[in-house]
CSV table of C-alpha atoms and ligand atoms in Angstrom, one decimal:
chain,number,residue,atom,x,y,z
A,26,UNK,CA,98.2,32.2,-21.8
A,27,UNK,CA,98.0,35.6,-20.4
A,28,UNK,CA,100.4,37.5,-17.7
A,29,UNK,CA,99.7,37.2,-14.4
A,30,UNK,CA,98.5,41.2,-14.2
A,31,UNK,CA,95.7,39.4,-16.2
A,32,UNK,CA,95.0,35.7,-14.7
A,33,UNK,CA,93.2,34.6,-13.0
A,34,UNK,CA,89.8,35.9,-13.7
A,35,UNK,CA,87.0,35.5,-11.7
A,36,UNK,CA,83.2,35.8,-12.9
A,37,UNK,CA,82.6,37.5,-9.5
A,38,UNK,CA,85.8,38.8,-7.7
A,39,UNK,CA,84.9,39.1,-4.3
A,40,UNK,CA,88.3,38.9,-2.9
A,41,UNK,CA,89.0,42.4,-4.8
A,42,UNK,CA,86.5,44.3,-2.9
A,43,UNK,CA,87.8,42.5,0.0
A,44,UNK,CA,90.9,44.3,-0.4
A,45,UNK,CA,89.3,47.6,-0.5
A,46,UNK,CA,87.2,47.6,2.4
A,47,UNK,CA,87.6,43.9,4.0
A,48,UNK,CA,89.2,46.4,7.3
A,49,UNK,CA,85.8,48.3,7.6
A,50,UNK,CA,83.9,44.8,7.1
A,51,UNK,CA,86.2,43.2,10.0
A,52,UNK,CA,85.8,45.9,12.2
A,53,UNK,CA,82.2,46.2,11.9
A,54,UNK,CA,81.6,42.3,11.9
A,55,UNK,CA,84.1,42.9,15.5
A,56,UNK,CA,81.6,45.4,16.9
A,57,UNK,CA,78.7,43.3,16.2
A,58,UNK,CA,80.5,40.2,18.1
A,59,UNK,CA,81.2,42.8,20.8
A,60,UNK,CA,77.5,44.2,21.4
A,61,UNK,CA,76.1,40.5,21.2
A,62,UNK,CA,72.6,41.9,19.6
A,63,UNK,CA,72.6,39.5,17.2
A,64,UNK,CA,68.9,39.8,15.8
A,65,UNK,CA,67.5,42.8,14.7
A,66,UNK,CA,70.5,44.6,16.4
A,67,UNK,CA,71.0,48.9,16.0
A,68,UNK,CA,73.0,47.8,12.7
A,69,UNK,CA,69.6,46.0,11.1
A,70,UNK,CA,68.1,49.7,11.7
A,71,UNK,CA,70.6,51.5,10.2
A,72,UNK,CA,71.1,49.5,7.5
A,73,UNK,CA,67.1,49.9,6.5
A,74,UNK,CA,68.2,53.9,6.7
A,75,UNK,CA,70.6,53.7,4.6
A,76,UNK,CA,68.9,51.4,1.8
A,77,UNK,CA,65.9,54.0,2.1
A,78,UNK,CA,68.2,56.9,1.6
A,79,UNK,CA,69.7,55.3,-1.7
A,80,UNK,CA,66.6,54.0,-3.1
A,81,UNK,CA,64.4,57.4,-2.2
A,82,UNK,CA,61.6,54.5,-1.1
A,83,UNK,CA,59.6,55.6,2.4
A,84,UNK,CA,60.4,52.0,3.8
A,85,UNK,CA,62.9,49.3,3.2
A,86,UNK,CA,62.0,45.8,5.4
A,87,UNK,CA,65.6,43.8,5.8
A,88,UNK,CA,65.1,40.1,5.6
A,89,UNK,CA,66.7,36.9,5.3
A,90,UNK,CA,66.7,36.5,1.6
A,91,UNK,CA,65.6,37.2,-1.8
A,92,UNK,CA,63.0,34.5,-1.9
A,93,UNK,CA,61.4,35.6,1.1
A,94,UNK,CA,61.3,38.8,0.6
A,95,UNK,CA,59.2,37.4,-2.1
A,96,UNK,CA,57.1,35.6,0.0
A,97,UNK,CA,56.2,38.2,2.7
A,98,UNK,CA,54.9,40.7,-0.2
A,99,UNK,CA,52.9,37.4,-1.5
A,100,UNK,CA,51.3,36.8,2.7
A,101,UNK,CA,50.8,40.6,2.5
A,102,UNK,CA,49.0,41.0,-0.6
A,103,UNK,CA,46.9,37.8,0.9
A,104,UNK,CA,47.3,35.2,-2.3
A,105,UNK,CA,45.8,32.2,-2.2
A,106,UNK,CA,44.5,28.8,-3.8
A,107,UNK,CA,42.3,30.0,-6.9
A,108,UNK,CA,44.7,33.1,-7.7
A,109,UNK,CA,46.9,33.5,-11.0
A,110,UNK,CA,50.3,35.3,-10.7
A,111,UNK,CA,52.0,36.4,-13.8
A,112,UNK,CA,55.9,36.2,-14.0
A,113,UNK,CA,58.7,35.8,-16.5
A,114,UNK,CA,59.6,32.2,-17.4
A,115,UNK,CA,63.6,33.3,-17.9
A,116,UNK,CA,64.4,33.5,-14.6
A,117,UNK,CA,65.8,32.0,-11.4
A,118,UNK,CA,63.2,29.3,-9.7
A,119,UNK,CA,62.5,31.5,-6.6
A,120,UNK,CA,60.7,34.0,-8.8
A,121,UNK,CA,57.9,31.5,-9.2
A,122,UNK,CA,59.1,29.5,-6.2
A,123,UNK,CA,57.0,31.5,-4.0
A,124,UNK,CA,53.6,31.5,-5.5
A,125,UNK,CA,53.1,27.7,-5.5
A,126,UNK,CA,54.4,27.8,-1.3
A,127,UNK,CA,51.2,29.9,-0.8
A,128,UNK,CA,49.1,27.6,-3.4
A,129,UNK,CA,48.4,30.3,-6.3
A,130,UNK,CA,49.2,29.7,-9.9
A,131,UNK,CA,52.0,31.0,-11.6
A,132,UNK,CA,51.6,31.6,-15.6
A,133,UNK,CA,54.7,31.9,-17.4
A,134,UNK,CA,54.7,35.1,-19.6
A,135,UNK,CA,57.8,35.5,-22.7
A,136,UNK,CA,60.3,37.9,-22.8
A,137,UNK,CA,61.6,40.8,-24.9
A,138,UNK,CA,64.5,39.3,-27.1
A,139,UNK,CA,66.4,42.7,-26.8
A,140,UNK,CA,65.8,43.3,-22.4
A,141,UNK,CA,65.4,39.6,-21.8
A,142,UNK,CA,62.8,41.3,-18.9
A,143,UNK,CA,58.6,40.3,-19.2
A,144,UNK,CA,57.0,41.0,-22.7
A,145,UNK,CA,53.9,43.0,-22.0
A,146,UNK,CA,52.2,41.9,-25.0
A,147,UNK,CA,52.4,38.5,-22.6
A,148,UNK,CA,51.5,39.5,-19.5
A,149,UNK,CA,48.3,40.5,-21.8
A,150,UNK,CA,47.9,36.9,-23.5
A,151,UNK,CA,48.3,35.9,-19.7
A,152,UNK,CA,45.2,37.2,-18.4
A,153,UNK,CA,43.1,36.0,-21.3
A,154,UNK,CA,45.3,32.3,-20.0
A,155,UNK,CA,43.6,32.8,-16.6
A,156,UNK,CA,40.4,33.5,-17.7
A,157,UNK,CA,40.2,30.4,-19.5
A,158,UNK,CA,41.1,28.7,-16.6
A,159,UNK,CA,39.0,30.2,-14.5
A,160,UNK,CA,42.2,31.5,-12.3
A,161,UNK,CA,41.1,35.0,-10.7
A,162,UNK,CA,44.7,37.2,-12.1
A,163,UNK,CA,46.0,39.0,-9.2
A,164,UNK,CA,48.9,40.2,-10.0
A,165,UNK,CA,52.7,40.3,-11.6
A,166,UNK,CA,56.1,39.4,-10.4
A,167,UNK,CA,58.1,41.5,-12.9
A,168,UNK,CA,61.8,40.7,-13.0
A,169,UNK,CA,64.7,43.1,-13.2
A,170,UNK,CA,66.9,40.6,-15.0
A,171,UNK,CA,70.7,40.8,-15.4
A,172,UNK,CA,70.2,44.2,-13.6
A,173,UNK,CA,68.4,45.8,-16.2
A,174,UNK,CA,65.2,47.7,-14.7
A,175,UNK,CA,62.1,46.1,-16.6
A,176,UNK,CA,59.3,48.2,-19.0
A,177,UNK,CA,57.3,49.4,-16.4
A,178,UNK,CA,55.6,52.6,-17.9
A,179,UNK,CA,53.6,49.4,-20.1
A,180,UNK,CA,53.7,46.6,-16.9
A,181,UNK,CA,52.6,49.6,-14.1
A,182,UNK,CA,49.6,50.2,-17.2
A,183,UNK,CA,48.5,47.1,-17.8
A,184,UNK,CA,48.3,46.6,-13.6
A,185,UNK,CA,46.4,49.7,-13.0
A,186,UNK,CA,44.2,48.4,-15.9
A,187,UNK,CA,43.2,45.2,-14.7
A,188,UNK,CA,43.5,46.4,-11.2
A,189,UNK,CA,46.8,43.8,-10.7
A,190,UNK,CA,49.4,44.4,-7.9
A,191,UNK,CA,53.3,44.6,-8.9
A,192,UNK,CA,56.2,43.0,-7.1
A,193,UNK,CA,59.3,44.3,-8.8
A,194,UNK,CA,61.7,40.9,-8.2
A,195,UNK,CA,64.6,43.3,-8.5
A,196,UNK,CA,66.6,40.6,-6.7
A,197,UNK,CA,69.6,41.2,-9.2
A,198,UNK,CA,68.6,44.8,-9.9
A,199,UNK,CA,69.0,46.5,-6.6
A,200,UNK,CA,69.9,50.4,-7.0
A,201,UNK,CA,68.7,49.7,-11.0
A,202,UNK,CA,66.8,53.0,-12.2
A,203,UNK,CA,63.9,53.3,-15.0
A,204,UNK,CA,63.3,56.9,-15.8
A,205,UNK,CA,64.7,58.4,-12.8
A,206,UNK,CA,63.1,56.1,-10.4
A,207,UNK,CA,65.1,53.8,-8.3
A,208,UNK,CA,63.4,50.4,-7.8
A,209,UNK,CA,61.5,50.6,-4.6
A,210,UNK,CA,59.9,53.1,-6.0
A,211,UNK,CA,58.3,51.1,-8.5
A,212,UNK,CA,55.2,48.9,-7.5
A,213,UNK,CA,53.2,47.6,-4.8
A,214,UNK,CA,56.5,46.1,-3.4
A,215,UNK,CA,59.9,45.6,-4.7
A,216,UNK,CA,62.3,42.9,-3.4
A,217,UNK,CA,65.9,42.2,-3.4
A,218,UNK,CA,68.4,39.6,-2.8
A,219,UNK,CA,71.8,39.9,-0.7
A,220,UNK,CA,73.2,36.7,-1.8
A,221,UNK,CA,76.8,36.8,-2.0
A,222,UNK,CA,77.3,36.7,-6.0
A,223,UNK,CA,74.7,39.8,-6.7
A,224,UNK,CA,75.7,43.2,-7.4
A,225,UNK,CA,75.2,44.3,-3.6
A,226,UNK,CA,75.8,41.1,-1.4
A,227,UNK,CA,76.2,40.0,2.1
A,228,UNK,CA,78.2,37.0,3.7
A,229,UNK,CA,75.8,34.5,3.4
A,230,UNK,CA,71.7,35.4,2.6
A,231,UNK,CA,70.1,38.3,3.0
A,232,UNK,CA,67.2,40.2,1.3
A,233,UNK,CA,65.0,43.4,1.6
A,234,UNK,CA,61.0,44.5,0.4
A,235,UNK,CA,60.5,48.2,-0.4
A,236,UNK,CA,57.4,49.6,-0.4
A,237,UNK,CA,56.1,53.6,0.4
A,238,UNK,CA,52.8,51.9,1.9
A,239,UNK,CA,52.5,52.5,5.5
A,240,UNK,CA,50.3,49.4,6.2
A,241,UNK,CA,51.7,47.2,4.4
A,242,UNK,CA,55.6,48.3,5.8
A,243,UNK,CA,53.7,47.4,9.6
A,244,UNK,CA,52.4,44.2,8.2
A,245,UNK,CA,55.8,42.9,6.6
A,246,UNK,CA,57.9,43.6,9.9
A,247,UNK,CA,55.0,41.5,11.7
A,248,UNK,CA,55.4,38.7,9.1
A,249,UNK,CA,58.8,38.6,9.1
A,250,UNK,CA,58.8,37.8,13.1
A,251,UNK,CA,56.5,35.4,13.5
A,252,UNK,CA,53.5,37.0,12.6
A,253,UNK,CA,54.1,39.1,15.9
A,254,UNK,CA,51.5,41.8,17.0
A,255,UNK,CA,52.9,44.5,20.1
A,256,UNK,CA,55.5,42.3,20.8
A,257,UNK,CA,56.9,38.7,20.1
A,258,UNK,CA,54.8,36.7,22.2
A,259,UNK,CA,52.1,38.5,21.2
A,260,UNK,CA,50.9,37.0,18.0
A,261,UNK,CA,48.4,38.4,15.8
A,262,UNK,CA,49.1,36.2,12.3
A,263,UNK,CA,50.8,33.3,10.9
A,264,UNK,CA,54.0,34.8,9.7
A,265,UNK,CA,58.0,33.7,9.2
A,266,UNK,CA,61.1,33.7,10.6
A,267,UNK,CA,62.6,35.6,8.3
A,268,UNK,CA,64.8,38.5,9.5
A,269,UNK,CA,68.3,39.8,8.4
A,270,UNK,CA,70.6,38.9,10.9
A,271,UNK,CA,72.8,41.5,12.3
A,272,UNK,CA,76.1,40.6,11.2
A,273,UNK,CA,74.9,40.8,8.1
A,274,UNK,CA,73.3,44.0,8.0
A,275,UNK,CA,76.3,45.3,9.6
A,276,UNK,CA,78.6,44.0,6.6
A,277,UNK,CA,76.3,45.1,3.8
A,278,UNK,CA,76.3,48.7,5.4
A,279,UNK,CA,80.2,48.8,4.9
A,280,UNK,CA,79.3,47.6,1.5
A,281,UNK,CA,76.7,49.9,1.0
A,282,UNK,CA,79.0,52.9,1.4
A,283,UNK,CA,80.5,52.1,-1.8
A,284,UNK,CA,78.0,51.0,-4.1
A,285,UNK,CA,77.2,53.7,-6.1
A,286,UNK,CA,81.2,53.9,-6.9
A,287,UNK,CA,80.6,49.9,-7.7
A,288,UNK,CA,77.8,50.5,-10.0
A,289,UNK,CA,79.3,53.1,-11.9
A,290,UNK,CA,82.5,50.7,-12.0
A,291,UNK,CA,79.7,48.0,-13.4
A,292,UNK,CA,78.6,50.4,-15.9
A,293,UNK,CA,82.4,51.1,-17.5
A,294,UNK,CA,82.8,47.2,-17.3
A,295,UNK,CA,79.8,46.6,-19.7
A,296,UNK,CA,80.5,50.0,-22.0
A,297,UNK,CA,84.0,48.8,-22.1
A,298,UNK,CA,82.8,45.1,-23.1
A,299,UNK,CA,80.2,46.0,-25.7
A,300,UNK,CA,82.5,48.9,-27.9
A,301,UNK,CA,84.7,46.1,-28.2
A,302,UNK,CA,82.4,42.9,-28.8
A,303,UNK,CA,79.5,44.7,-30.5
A,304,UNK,CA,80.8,43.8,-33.8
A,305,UNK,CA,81.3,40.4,-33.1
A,306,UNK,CA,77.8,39.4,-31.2
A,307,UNK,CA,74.6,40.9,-30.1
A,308,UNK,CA,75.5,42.7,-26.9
A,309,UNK,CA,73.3,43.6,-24.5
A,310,UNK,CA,70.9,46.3,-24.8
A,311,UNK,CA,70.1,49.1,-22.4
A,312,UNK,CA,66.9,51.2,-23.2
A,313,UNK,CA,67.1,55.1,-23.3
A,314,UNK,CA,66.6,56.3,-19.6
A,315,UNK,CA,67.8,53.1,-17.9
A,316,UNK,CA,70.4,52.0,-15.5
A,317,UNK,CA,71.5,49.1,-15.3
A,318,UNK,CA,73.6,47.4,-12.4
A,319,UNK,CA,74.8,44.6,-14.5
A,320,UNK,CA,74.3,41.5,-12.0
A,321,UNK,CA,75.2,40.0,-15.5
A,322,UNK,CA,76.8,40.9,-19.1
A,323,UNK,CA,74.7,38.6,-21.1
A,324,UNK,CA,75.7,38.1,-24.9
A,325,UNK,CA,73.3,36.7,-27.0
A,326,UNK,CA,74.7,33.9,-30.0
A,327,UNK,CA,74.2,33.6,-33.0
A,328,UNK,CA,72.0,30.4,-33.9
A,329,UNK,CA,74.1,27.1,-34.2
A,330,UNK,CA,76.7,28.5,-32.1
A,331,UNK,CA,78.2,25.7,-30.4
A,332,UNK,CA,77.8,27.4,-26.5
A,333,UNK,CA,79.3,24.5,-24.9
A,334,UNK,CA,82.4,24.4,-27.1
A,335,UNK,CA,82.8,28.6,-26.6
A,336,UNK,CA,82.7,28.1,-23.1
A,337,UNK,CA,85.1,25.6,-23.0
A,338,UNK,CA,87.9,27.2,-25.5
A,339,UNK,CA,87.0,30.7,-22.8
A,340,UNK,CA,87.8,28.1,-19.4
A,341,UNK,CA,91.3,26.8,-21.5
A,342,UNK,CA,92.3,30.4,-21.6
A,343,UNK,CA,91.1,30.8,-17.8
A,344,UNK,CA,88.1,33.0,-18.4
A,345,UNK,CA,85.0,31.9,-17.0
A,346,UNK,CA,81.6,32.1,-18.4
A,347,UNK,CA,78.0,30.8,-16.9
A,348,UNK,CA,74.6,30.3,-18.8
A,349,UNK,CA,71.7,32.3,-17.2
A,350,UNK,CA,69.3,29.8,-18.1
A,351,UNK,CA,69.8,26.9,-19.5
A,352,UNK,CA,66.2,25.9,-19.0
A,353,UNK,CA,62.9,28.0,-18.6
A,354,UNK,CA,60.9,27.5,-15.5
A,355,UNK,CA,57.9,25.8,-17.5
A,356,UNK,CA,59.9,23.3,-18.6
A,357,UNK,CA,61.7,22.5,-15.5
A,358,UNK,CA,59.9,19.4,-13.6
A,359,UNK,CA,58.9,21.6,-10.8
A,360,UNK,CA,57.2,24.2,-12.7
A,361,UNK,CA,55.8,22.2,-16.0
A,362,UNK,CA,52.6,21.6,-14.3
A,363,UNK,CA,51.8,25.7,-14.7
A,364,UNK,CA,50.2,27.5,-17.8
A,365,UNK,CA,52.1,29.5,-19.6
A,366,UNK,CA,51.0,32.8,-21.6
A,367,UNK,CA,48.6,32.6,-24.7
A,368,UNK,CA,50.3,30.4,-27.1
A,369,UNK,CA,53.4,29.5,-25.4
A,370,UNK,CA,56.7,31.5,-24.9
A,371,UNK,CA,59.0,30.9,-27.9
A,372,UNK,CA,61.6,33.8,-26.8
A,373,UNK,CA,62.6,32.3,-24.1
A,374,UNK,CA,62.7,29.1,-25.5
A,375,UNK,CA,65.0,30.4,-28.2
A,376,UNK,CA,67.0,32.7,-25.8
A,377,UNK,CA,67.8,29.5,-23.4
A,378,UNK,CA,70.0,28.1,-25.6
A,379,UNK,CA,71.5,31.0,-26.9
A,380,UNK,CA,72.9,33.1,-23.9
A,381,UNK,CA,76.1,33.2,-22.2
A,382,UNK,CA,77.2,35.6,-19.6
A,383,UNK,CA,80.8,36.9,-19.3
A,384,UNK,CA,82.4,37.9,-16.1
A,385,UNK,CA,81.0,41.1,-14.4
A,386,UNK,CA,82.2,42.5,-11.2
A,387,UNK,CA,83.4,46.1,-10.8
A,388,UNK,CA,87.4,45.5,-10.7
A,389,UNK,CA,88.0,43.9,-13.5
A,390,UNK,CA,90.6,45.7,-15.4
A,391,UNK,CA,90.9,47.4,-19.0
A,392,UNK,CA,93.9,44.6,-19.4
A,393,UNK,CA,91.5,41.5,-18.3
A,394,UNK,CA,88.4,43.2,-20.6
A,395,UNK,CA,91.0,43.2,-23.2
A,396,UNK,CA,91.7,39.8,-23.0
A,397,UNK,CA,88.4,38.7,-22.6
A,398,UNK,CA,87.7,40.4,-25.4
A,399,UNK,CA,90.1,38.9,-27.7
A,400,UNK,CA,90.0,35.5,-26.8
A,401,UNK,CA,86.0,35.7,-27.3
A,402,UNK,CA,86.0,36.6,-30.7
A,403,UNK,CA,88.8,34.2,-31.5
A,404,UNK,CA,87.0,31.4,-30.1
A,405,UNK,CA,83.8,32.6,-32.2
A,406,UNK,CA,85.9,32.3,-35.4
A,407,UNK,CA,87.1,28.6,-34.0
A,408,UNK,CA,85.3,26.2,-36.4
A,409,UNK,CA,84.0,24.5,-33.4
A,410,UNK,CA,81.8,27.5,-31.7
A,411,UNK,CA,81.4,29.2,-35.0
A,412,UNK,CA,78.0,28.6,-36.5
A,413,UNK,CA,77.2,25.8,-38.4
B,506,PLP,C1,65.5,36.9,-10.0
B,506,PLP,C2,65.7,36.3,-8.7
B,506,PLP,N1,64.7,36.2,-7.8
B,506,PLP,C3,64.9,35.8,-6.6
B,506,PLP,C4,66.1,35.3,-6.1
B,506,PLP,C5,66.2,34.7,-4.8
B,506,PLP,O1,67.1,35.3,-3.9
B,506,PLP,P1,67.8,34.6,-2.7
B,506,PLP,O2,68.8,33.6,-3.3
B,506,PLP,O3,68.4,35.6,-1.9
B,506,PLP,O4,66.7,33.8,-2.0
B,506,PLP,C6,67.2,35.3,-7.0
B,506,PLP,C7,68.5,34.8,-6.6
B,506,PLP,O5,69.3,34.4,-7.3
B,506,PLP,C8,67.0,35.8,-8.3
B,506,PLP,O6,68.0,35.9,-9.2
């Protein structure tokens, strides 16, 4: 076993940040108690400013979660019964979650094998899907997966082609940048998530839309309050309750102050993991012009690799490790009912039972990379993870 400089290891430390600026969080969750505006208080504002000024995107909606945020572009954009949404099938539920709430199909699309983010030779099987299924394609929910921004020069083409909205669900990939350009800044809308465990998270849930359409920024604070019109008994729509609340927005702007440091931390963390396990395992890949925030540092095995056994020979020597997925979304029970693209999605089939994420958080130290490092490859050589 390891010296204590190096155990324990957590797959998300939040207790570290906490020591860095837990005073500035207390202080500010004080002030909030003090004031007593606890919905959409001054702190909801100024937390919208400052996710505008780091994102460069004209309007940033605070709101109670990732999913929602989700949802509100999805009442926006007006989807209904009839309509065909295309989205990855490797990804959390709440991607697709959304478009059955309102009715609309989703269509599973594949992945890249190198990104793990939406193949667009799939998003283009998909629409031939809908047509034979006389679904009216409306648009795509791309996913910025494990952080990593997805190819939008092809996805934004293939939309503007076949006249398709885009919702970036960059609920992992917040402050992620493809060719300069921050999501936000990408698509009809972009969304994000706040939950705890994510690169940038709150106390509890929280989530944000983005978008640098005027009308559509007024129609998502009206959804998220209850559909309201001049004020909140004034009500011009069927909407949500689905605002930030202020204590939260008030910890995520203390949190917010030192994200860009965090992400750059994230970035060392990953460049430090793959020079050391690139000769042992497919690491991840990060295409030319691309940041990444690394919600995740997602190894791909070998096939035959024996994940459950690696994972448990990782845990004896107190690292842990999670599997981001296990199971695509059309073969879940929820979501097995839905098409998926063209003639099925075998990369993410073969990717499900192949990935395993190591733990990523921006204070772990060279010392614990080390370590993980070592004990990984060991436990590849094991006979009981190696290949068969
Ligand atoms: C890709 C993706 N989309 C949406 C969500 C939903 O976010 P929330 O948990 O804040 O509702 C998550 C959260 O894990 C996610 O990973």
């Amino acid at each position: 076993m390891a010296d204590s400089n190096i155990l324990p290891i957590e797959f998300v430390d939040l207790k570290k940040q906490r020591a860095r600026i837990g005073d500035k969080i207390d202080a500010a969750i004080q002030k909030v108690l003090s004031h007593g505006q606890f919905i959409l208080g001054p702190e909801v504002k100024q937390f919208e400013d400052a996710m505008k000024q780091f994102t460069g995107v004209k309007h940033a909606i605070a709101c109670s979660n990732g999913t929602d945020a989700i949802a509100l572009c999805l009442m926006a954009l007006k989807v209904r019964p009839g309509d065909a949404i295309l989205c990855p099938s490797f990804t959390f539920a709440a991607t697709a979650e959304v478009v059955a709430w309102l009715g609309a199909t989703a269509i599973f699309c594949d992945i890249d094998a190198d990104t793990f983010n939406i193949s667009p030779a799939s998003i283009k099987a998909g629409l031939e899907t809908a047509k034979q299924k006389n679904l009216k394609a409306v648009g795509v929910i791309s996913v910025d997966l494990f952080g990593l921004p997805c190819d939008y020069d092809a996805v934004e083409t293939l939309c503007k082609e076949n006249g398709l909205w885009l919702i970036c669900d960059s609920a992992q990939g917040f402050g992620c940048a493809y060719k300069g350009r921050k999501t936000g800044m990408i698509g009809t809308f972009a969304t994000t998530s706040f939950f705890p465990a994510k690169p940038l998270g709150c106390y509890g849930d929280g989530g944000a839309v983005f978008t640098n359409d005027d009308e559509m920024a007024t129609l998502l604070q009206s959804l998220r309050f209850h559909g309201k019109g001049s004020d909140k008994y004034d009500n011009v729509r069927i909407g949500m309750n689905a605002r930030l609340d202020t204590l939260q927005a008030a910890i995520l702007l203390e949190k917010i102050a030192v994200y860009a440091d965090e992400i750059e931390a994230r970035n060392k963390v990953a460049a430090a993991y793959t020079a050391r396990l690139q000769d042992a395992v497919k690491t991840p890949f990060v295409p030319a012009d691309c940041t990444s925030v690394w919600a995740q540092y997602t190894l791909t095995l070998p096939e035959g690799t024996d994940r459950n056994a690696l994972a448990a020979a990782l845990k004896d020597k107190g690292i842990p490790t999670a599997v981001y997925y296990p199971k695509p979304l059309h073969q879940q029970t929820a979501y097995n009912r839905y098409p998926v693209a063209g003639n099925g999605v075998p990369v993410c089939e073969n990717l499900a039972g192949r990935v395993i994420s190591l733990p990523m958080h921006p204070y772990l130290t060279d010392a614990q990379i080390d370590y993980i490092c070592t004990e990984f490859k060991a436990a590849m050589k094991a006979p009981q993870a190696a290949a068969a």
